Amino acid sequence: MDRLGKLAERHGQTALVIADDTVWELTAETVERSFESAAGTFERVRFSGDCTVEEIDRLTRAAVETDADLAVGIGGGKSLDTAKSVAARRELPVGSVPTIAATDSPTSSISIVYGEDGSVVEAEKHRRHPEFVLVDTAVIAQAPTRWFVSGIGDALATCYEATATWESGGTTVFEDRPAYAGRALAQTCYRLLRDRGKGAVRAVESDSVTENVEAVTEAIVLLSGLGFENGGLAAAHAIHDGLTTLPGAESATHGEKVTIGLLAQLILEGATDEEFADIRAFAVSVGLPTDLSGLGVTDPSDAELEAVGRVATDPSGPIRNEPVDVSREQVADALQVIDTFDPS
Ligand SMILES: [Zn+2]
């Protein structure tokens, strides 16, 4: 984080720094110090906490008023997504400074925009990617461990989804064919998580930065981001989208829901007991949920599970990248199976 000022001066003279009050309290001193020796300056604006059209418009006006020629988001996914959208409206470069490693969004050129009621309105695809993604692993390690574990869940699915997209002849979110590079990055992401995930979580639990934390943070923030953008999304994220409608799962994180989506994807793709048990055991070992009760959902009704299946099987969504046909009933069945299945 000490390097932010020097990094920002390469891309603009006046940076509009977007951060909520909690994040700003933790980072202001370091950010201010980092700009003291830099050629550029910054103006911090308060982020409300929600990436809505209204908030993007308000902060876009702030970018005009401050004559900013660079936007920098500091914080979680919503502040970074907001900074990306503000930058896109002003055609400015943007920098991402994630303070939690909870998803792969910091690297991506996509913002998830929400309505006032909390529902997803749009996934805005921007023409440019962030110019830089600055990650201070000391900050990541100090954040609540649940975020880091959630990031592992989001990144764990990347390789499986890239493989499904590849095998089905599917396309990425940009409607391109997947690249060999995307798959290779997704595979490296997966290997780092499996080889170092447990050690990294243990370190983060005591706010420590080890090489495992460096490696797994890179897997979550960078490799998973490049991996999904160039490799494609499939059932895990499609089922995640469905799970956002499930009563009781409101406080589960993105990565927790993706993990359940991944386990269901394995069932849908016909994974063997051994394959399923292997990934499930890894999820347990890092503290990810492996059934619906882990998301906060107890005893869901058939109708609720069908509703999840209906959203998950939207033919324009990532389910299209599965090499097998998936019906809403099959999604509901897969969720029921993982809820009661412990093959170990
Ligand atoms: Zn994700």
Coordinates of C-alpha atoms and ligand atoms in Angstrom, one line a residue:
M1 CA 0.0 0.0 0.0
D2 CA 3.1 2.3 0.5
R3 CA 3.5 2.2 -3.3
L4 CA 0.1 3.5 -4.2
G5 CA 1.2 7.1 -4.9
K6 CA 4.0 6.1 -7.1
L7 CA 1.9 3.6 -9.0
A8 CA -0.9 6.2 -9.4
E9 CA 1.4 8.9 -10.8
R10 CA 2.1 6.7 -13.8
H11 CA -1.5 6.9 -14.9
G12 CA -2.8 10.3 -13.8
Q13 CA -2.1 13.6 -12.0
T14 CA -5.2 13.6 -9.8
A15 CA -6.6 10.3 -8.5
L16 CA -10.2 10.0 -7.3
V17 CA -9.9 7.6 -4.5
I18 CA -13.2 5.7 -3.8
A19 CA -13.3 4.0 -0.3
D20 CA -15.9 3.5 2.3
D21 CA -15.4 4.9 5.8
T22 CA -14.3 1.7 7.4
V23 CA -11.7 1.0 4.8
W24 CA -10.6 4.6 4.8
E25 CA -10.0 4.5 8.5
L26 CA -7.7 1.5 8.1
T27 CA -5.8 2.8 5.0
A28 CA -5.9 6.6 5.0
E29 CA -2.5 7.1 6.8
T30 CA -0.6 4.8 4.5
V31 CA -2.3 6.2 1.4
E32 CA -1.6 9.8 2.4
R33 CA 2.0 9.0 3.1
S34 CA 2.4 7.2 -0.2
F35 CA 1.3 10.3 -2.1
E36 CA 3.7 12.6 -0.2
S37 CA 6.7 11.5 -2.4
A38 CA 4.6 11.1 -5.6
A39 CA 4.2 13.5 -8.4
G40 CA 0.4 13.3 -8.4
T41 CA -2.3 14.0 -5.8
F42 CA -5.5 12.4 -4.8
E43 CA -9.0 13.3 -3.6
R44 CA -10.8 10.8 -1.5
V45 CA -14.6 10.4 -1.8
R46 CA -16.8 8.4 0.5
F47 CA -18.3 5.3 -1.0
S48 CA -21.8 4.5 0.4
G49 CA -21.2 0.7 0.3
D50 CA -23.5 -0.2 -2.6
C51 CA -22.6 -0.4 -6.3
T52 CA -25.8 1.1 -7.6
V53 CA -26.5 3.3 -10.7
E54 CA -27.2 6.2 -8.3
E55 CA -23.9 5.8 -6.5
I56 CA -22.0 5.5 -9.7
D57 CA -23.6 8.7 -11.0
R58 CA -22.9 10.5 -7.8
L59 CA -19.2 9.5 -7.8
T60 CA -19.0 10.3 -11.5
R61 CA -20.0 13.8 -10.7
A62 CA -17.3 13.9 -8.0
A63 CA -14.8 12.8 -10.7
V64 CA -15.9 15.8 -12.9
E65 CA -15.8 18.3 -9.9
T66 CA -12.3 17.2 -8.8
D67 CA -11.0 17.1 -12.4
A68 CA -9.7 13.5 -11.7
D69 CA -7.8 11.8 -14.5
L70 CA -7.6 8.5 -12.7
A71 CA -10.0 6.5 -10.5
V72 CA -8.7 4.2 -7.7
G73 CA -11.0 1.9 -5.8
I74 CA -9.9 0.7 -2.3
G75 CA -11.9 -1.9 -0.5
G76 CA -14.0 -4.9 -1.3
G77 CA -15.6 -5.9 -4.6
K78 CA -18.4 -3.3 -4.5
S79 CA -16.1 -0.3 -4.1
L80 CA -13.7 -1.7 -6.8
D81 CA -16.7 -2.3 -9.2
T82 CA -18.0 1.2 -8.5
A83 CA -14.6 2.7 -9.3
K84 CA -14.4 0.7 -12.5
S85 CA -17.9 2.0 -13.6
V86 CA -17.0 5.6 -12.7
A87 CA -13.8 5.4 -14.7
A88 CA -15.6 3.9 -17.6
R89 CA -18.2 6.7 -17.7
R90 CA -15.4 9.3 -17.7
E91 CA -13.1 7.2 -19.9
L92 CA -10.4 7.3 -17.3
P93 CA -7.9 4.7 -16.3
V94 CA -8.7 2.8 -13.0
G95 CA -6.6 1.1 -10.4
S96 CA -7.9 -1.7 -8.1
V97 CA -6.7 -1.9 -4.5
P98 CA -8.5 -4.8 -2.9
T99 CA -8.4 -5.0 0.9
I100 CA -9.9 -8.4 1.1
A101 CA -9.2 -11.4 -1.2
A102 CA -12.8 -12.6 -1.3
T103 CA -13.4 -12.8 -5.1
D104 CA -11.6 -12.5 -8.4
S105 CA -13.4 -9.3 -9.3
P106 CA -10.4 -6.9 -8.7
T107 CA -8.7 -8.0 -11.9
S108 CA -11.7 -8.2 -14.2
S109 CA -13.2 -5.6 -16.4
I110 CA -16.7 -6.3 -15.2
S111 CA -18.8 -4.4 -12.6
I112 CA -21.8 -6.0 -10.9
V113 CA -24.4 -3.2 -10.5
Y114 CA -27.2 -3.7 -8.0
G115 CA -30.6 -2.1 -7.7
E116 CA -31.8 -0.2 -4.6
D117 CA -33.5 -3.5 -3.4
G118 CA -30.2 -5.4 -3.5
S119 CA -31.0 -7.4 -6.7
V120 CA -28.4 -7.6 -9.5
V121 CA -29.4 -5.1 -12.3
E122 CA -26.6 -5.6 -14.7
A123 CA -23.0 -6.9 -15.2
E124 CA -21.4 -4.0 -16.9
K125 CA -18.6 -5.0 -19.2
H126 CA -16.0 -2.2 -19.6
R127 CA -13.7 -1.6 -22.5
R128 CA -10.6 -1.5 -20.3
H129 CA -9.2 -3.5 -17.5
P130 CA -7.7 -2.0 -14.4
E131 CA -4.3 -0.5 -15.1
F132 CA -3.0 -2.0 -11.9
V133 CA -4.2 -4.3 -9.1
L134 CA -2.3 -3.4 -6.0
V135 CA -2.6 -6.0 -3.2
D136 CA -1.0 -5.6 0.2
T137 CA -1.0 -9.1 1.7
A138 CA -0.5 -7.7 5.2
V139 CA -3.9 -6.0 4.8
I140 CA -5.4 -9.1 3.3
A141 CA -4.1 -11.3 6.2
Q142 CA -5.6 -8.8 8.8
A143 CA -9.1 -8.9 7.2
P144 CA -11.6 -11.5 8.6
T145 CA -10.5 -15.0 7.6
R146 CA -14.0 -15.7 6.2
W147 CA -13.3 -13.4 3.2
F148 CA -10.1 -15.2 2.4
V149 CA -11.7 -18.6 2.6
S150 CA -14.6 -17.3 0.4
G151 CA -12.0 -16.2 -2.2
I152 CA -10.6 -19.7 -2.2
G153 CA -14.2 -21.0 -2.9
D154 CA -14.6 -18.6 -5.9
A155 CA -11.2 -19.5 -7.3
L156 CA -11.6 -23.2 -6.8
A157 CA -14.4 -23.3 -9.3
T158 CA -12.5 -21.5 -12.0
C159 CA -10.6 -24.5 -13.4
Y160 CA -13.7 -26.7 -13.4
E161 CA -15.7 -24.1 -15.2
A162 CA -12.9 -23.4 -17.7
T163 CA -12.7 -27.2 -18.4
A164 CA -16.5 -27.4 -18.9
T165 CA -16.4 -24.4 -21.3
W166 CA -13.6 -26.0 -23.2
E167 CA -15.2 -29.3 -23.5
S168 CA -18.6 -27.9 -24.5
G169 CA -17.2 -25.6 -27.1
G170 CA -18.6 -22.7 -25.1
T171 CA -17.7 -19.1 -24.9
T172 CA -16.4 -16.7 -22.3
V173 CA -18.4 -13.8 -20.8
F174 CA -17.1 -11.7 -23.8
E175 CA -18.5 -14.3 -26.2
D176 CA -15.0 -15.3 -27.3
R177 CA -13.8 -18.9 -27.6
P178 CA -11.7 -19.8 -24.5
A179 CA -8.0 -19.4 -24.8
Y180 CA -5.3 -22.0 -24.1
A181 CA -3.8 -19.4 -21.8
G182 CA -7.1 -19.1 -19.9
R183 CA -7.1 -22.8 -19.2
A184 CA -3.4 -22.8 -18.2
L185 CA -4.0 -20.0 -15.8
A186 CA -7.0 -21.7 -14.3
Q187 CA -5.0 -24.9 -13.8
T188 CA -2.2 -23.0 -12.1
C189 CA -4.8 -21.3 -9.9
Y190 CA -6.2 -24.7 -8.9
R191 CA -2.8 -26.2 -8.1
L192 CA -1.9 -23.3 -5.9
L193 CA -5.1 -23.6 -4.0
R194 CA -4.8 -27.3 -3.5
D195 CA -1.1 -27.2 -2.6
R196 CA -1.1 -24.1 -0.3
G197 CA -4.7 -23.3 0.5
K198 CA -4.8 -24.9 4.0
G199 CA -1.5 -23.4 5.0
A200 CA -2.6 -20.0 3.8
V201 CA -5.8 -20.1 5.8
R202 CA -4.0 -21.2 8.9
A203 CA -1.6 -18.2 8.5
V204 CA -4.4 -15.7 7.8
E205 CA -6.2 -16.9 11.0
S206 CA -3.3 -15.4 12.9
D207 CA -2.9 -12.4 10.6
S208 CA 0.4 -13.7 9.3
V209 CA 1.8 -13.3 5.8
T210 CA 3.6 -16.4 4.5
E211 CA 4.6 -17.5 1.1
N212 CA 1.4 -19.6 1.1
V213 CA -0.6 -16.4 1.7
E214 CA 1.2 -14.7 -1.2
A215 CA 0.5 -17.6 -3.6
V216 CA -3.1 -18.1 -2.6
T217 CA -3.9 -14.4 -2.8
E218 CA -2.4 -14.3 -6.3
A219 CA -4.6 -17.4 -7.2
I220 CA -7.7 -15.7 -5.9
V221 CA -7.2 -12.2 -7.2
L222 CA -5.2 -12.6 -10.4
L223 CA -5.2 -16.2 -11.7
S224 CA -8.9 -16.8 -11.1
G225 CA -9.8 -13.4 -12.6
L226 CA -7.7 -14.0 -15.8
G227 CA -8.8 -17.6 -15.7
F228 CA -12.6 -17.0 -15.8
E229 CA -12.3 -14.1 -18.3
N230 CA -10.3 -16.1 -20.7
G231 CA -11.6 -19.6 -19.8
G232 CA -15.3 -19.2 -19.3
L233 CA -17.9 -19.7 -16.5
A234 CA -20.2 -22.7 -16.2
A235 CA -22.6 -24.4 -13.7
A236 CA -20.9 -23.3 -10.5
H237 CA -21.6 -19.6 -11.2
A238 CA -24.9 -20.4 -12.8
I239 CA -26.0 -22.2 -9.6
H240 CA -24.5 -19.4 -7.5
D241 CA -26.9 -17.0 -9.4
G242 CA -29.8 -19.3 -8.5
L243 CA -28.7 -19.6 -4.9
T244 CA -29.0 -15.8 -4.5
T245 CA -32.8 -16.3 -4.6
L246 CA -32.8 -19.0 -1.9
P247 CA -34.4 -17.8 1.4
G248 CA -31.9 -18.1 4.2
A249 CA -28.8 -17.8 2.0
E250 CA -28.8 -14.0 2.1
S251 CA -25.8 -13.6 4.3
A252 CA -23.7 -16.3 2.5
T253 CA -20.8 -14.8 0.6
H254 CA -20.2 -15.1 -3.2
G255 CA -17.5 -17.7 -2.8
E256 CA -19.5 -19.8 -0.3
K257 CA -22.4 -20.0 -2.8
V258 CA -20.0 -20.7 -5.7
T259 CA -18.6 -23.6 -3.6
I260 CA -22.0 -25.2 -3.3
G261 CA -22.5 -24.5 -7.1
L262 CA -19.2 -26.3 -7.8
L263 CA -20.2 -29.4 -5.7
A264 CA -23.5 -29.4 -7.6
Q265 CA -21.6 -29.0 -10.9
L266 CA -19.6 -32.1 -10.1
I267 CA -22.8 -34.1 -9.5
L268 CA -24.3 -32.8 -12.7
E269 CA -21.2 -33.8 -14.7
G270 CA -21.2 -37.3 -13.2
A271 CA -18.1 -37.1 -11.1
T272 CA -17.1 -40.3 -9.3
D273 CA -17.5 -40.7 -5.6
E274 CA -13.7 -40.3 -5.3
E275 CA -13.5 -37.1 -7.2
F276 CA -16.4 -35.6 -5.3
A277 CA -15.1 -36.7 -1.9
D278 CA -11.7 -35.2 -2.8
I279 CA -13.0 -31.7 -3.5
R280 CA -15.5 -31.9 -0.7
A281 CA -12.7 -32.8 1.8
F282 CA -10.6 -29.9 0.6
A283 CA -13.5 -27.5 1.0
V284 CA -14.0 -28.8 4.6
S285 CA -10.3 -28.5 5.3
V286 CA -10.2 -24.7 4.5
G287 CA -13.6 -24.0 6.1
L288 CA -15.9 -23.7 3.1
P289 CA -19.5 -24.8 3.3
T290 CA -20.3 -28.2 1.7
D291 CA -24.1 -28.2 2.1
L292 CA -27.0 -25.8 2.1
S293 CA -27.1 -25.5 5.9
G294 CA -23.5 -24.1 5.6
L295 CA -25.1 -21.2 3.6
G296 CA -27.7 -20.7 6.3
V297 CA -30.5 -22.7 4.6
T298 CA -32.3 -25.4 6.6
D299 CA -34.9 -27.6 5.0
P300 CA -35.5 -25.8 1.7
S301 CA -38.8 -26.7 0.0
D302 CA -39.0 -28.4 -3.3
A303 CA -40.4 -25.2 -4.8
E304 CA -37.5 -23.1 -3.5
L305 CA -34.9 -25.5 -5.0
E306 CA -36.8 -25.5 -8.3
A307 CA -36.7 -21.7 -8.2
V308 CA -32.9 -21.9 -7.8
G309 CA -32.8 -24.3 -10.8
R310 CA -34.9 -22.0 -12.9
V311 CA -32.5 -19.1 -12.4
A312 CA -29.5 -21.4 -12.8
T313 CA -30.6 -22.8 -16.1
D314 CA -31.3 -19.5 -17.8
P315 CA -30.0 -20.5 -21.3
S316 CA -28.2 -17.2 -21.8
G317 CA -26.3 -17.6 -18.5
P318 CA -23.1 -19.6 -17.8
I319 CA -25.0 -23.0 -17.7
R320 CA -24.8 -22.9 -21.5
N321 CA -21.1 -23.8 -21.1
E322 CA -21.8 -27.2 -19.5
P323 CA -20.9 -30.2 -21.8
V324 CA -24.1 -32.0 -20.5
D325 CA -27.7 -30.8 -20.7
V326 CA -28.9 -29.5 -17.4
S327 CA -32.6 -29.1 -16.4
R328 CA -33.9 -27.1 -13.5
E329 CA -35.0 -30.4 -11.9
Q330 CA -31.5 -31.8 -12.2
V331 CA -30.1 -28.7 -10.4
A332 CA -32.7 -29.1 -7.6
D333 CA -31.8 -32.8 -7.4
A334 CA -28.0 -32.1 -7.3
L335 CA -28.5 -29.6 -4.4
Q336 CA -30.5 -32.2 -2.6
V337 CA -27.9 -34.8 -3.1
I338 CA -25.0 -32.7 -1.8
D339 CA -27.1 -31.8 1.2
T340 CA -27.2 -35.4 2.3
F341 CA -24.1 -36.9 0.7
D342 CA -20.9 -37.5 2.6
P343 CA -18.9 -40.1 0.7
S344 CA -15.9 -40.1 3.0
Ligands
ZN1 ZN -17.0 -15.5 -8.9

